[in-house]
Coordinates of N, CA and C in Angstrom, one line a residue:
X1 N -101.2 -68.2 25.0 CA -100.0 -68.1 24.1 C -100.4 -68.6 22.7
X2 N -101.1 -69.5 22.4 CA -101.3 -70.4 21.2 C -102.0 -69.7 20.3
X3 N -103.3 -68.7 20.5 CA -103.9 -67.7 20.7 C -103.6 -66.5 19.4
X4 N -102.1 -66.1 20.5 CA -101.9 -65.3 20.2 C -100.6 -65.5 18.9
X5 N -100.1 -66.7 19.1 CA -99.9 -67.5 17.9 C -100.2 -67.7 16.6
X6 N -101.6 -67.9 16.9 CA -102.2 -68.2 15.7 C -102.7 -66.5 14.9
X7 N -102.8 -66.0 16.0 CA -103.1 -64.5 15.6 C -102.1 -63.8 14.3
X8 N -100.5 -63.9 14.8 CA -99.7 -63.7 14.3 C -99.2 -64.4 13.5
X9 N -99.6 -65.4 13.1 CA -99.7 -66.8 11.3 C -100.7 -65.8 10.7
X10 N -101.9 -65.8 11.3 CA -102.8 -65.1 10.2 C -102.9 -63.4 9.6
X11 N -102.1 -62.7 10.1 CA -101.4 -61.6 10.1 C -100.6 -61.9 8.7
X12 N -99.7 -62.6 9.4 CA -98.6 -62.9 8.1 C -99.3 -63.2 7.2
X13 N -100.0 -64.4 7.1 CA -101.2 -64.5 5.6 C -101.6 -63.9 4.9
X14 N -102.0 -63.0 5.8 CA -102.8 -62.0 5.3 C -102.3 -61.1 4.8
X15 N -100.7 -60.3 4.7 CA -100.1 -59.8 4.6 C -99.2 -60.1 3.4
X16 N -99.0 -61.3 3.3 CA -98.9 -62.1 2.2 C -99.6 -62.0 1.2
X17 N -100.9 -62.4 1.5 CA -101.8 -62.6 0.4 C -102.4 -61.6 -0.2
X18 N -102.2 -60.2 0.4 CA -102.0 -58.6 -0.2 C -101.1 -58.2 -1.0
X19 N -99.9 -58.6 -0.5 CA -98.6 -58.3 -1.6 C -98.6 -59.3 -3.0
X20 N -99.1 -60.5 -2.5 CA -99.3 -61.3 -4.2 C -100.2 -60.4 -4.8
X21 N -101.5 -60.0 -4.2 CA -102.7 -59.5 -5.3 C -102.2 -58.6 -5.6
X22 N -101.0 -57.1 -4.6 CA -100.4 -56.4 -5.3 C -100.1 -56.6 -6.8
X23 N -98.6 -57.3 -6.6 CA -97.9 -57.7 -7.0 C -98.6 -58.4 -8.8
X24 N -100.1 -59.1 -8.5 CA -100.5 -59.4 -9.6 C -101.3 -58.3 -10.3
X25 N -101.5 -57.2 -9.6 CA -102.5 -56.2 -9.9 C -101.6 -55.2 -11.1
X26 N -100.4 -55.5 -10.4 CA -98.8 -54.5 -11.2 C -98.7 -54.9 -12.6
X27 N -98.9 -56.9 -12.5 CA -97.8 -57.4 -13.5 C -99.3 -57.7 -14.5
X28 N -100.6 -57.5 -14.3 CA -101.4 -57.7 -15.1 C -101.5 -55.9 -15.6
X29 N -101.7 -55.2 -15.1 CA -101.2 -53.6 -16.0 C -100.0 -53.6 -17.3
X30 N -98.8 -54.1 -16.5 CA -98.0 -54.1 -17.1 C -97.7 -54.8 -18.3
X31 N -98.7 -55.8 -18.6 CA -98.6 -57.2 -19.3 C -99.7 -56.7 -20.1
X32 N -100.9 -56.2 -19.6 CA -102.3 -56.1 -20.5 C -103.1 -57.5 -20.4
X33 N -102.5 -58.0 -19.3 CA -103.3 -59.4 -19.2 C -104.0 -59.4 -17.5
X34 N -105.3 -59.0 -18.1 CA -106.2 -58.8 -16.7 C -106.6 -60.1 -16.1
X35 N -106.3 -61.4 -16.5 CA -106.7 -62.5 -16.1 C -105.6 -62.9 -14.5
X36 N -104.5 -62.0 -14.7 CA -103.4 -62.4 -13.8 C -104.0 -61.7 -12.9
X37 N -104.7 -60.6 -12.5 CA -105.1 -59.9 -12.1 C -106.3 -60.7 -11.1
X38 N -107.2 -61.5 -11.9 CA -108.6 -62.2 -11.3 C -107.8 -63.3 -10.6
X39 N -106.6 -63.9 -11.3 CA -106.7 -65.0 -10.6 C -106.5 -65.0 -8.8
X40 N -105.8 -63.9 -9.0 CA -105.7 -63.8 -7.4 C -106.3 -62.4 -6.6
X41 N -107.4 -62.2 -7.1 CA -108.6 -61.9 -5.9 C -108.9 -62.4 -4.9
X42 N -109.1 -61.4 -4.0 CA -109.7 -62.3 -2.7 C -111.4 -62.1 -2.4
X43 N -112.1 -62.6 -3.8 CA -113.4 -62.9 -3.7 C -114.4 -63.7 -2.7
X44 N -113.1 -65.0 -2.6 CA -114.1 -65.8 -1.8 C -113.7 -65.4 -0.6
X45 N -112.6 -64.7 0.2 CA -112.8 -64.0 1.7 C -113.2 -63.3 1.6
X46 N -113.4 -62.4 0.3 CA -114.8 -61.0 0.4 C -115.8 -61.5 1.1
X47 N -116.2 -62.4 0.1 CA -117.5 -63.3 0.2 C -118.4 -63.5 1.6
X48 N -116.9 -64.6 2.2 CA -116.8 -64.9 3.9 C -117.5 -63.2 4.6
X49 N -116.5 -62.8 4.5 CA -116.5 -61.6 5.3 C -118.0 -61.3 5.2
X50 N -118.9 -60.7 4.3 CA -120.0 -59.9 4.0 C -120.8 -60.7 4.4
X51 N -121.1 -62.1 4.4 CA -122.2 -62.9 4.6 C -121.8 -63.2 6.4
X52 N -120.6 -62.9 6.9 CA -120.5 -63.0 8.1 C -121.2 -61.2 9.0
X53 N -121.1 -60.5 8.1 CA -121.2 -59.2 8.6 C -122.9 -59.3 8.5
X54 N -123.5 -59.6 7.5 CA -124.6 -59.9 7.2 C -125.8 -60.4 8.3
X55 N -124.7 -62.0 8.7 CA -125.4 -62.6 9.6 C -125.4 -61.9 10.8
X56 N -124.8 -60.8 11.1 CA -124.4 -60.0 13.0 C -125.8 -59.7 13.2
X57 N -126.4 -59.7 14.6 CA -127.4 -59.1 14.6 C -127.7 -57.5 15.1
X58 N -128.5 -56.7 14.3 CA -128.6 -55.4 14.1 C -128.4 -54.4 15.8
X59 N -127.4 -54.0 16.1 CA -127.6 -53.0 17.6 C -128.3 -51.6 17.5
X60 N -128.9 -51.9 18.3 CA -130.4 -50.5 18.3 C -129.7 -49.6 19.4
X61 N -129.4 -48.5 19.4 CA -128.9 -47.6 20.6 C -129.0 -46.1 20.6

């Protein structure tokens, strides 16, 4: 259960933290100010992600 808990916090997060970058992706267009835009990338979980995919090791089949 705790599990599946935590599964569904990080859902939400993440679901969240899509609609802000939306949301800043809109108001930096609309503004002409691309910096609102950078501040809320998700570079460093790009990051995570790639260097986790990175490390997998290669399946031969």
């Amino acid at each position: 259960m705790e599990t599946e808990t935590l599964d569904l916090i990080d859902g939400i997060i993440v679901s969240l933290t899509r609609t802000a970058r939306e949301a800043a992706d809109a108001a930096a267009r609309e503004l002409g100010e691309p910096a609102l835009a950078t501040a809320f990338e998700l570079s460093t979980l790009h990051k995570r992600y790639a260097k986790k995919k990175a490390e997998e090791p290669v399946q031969e089949g």
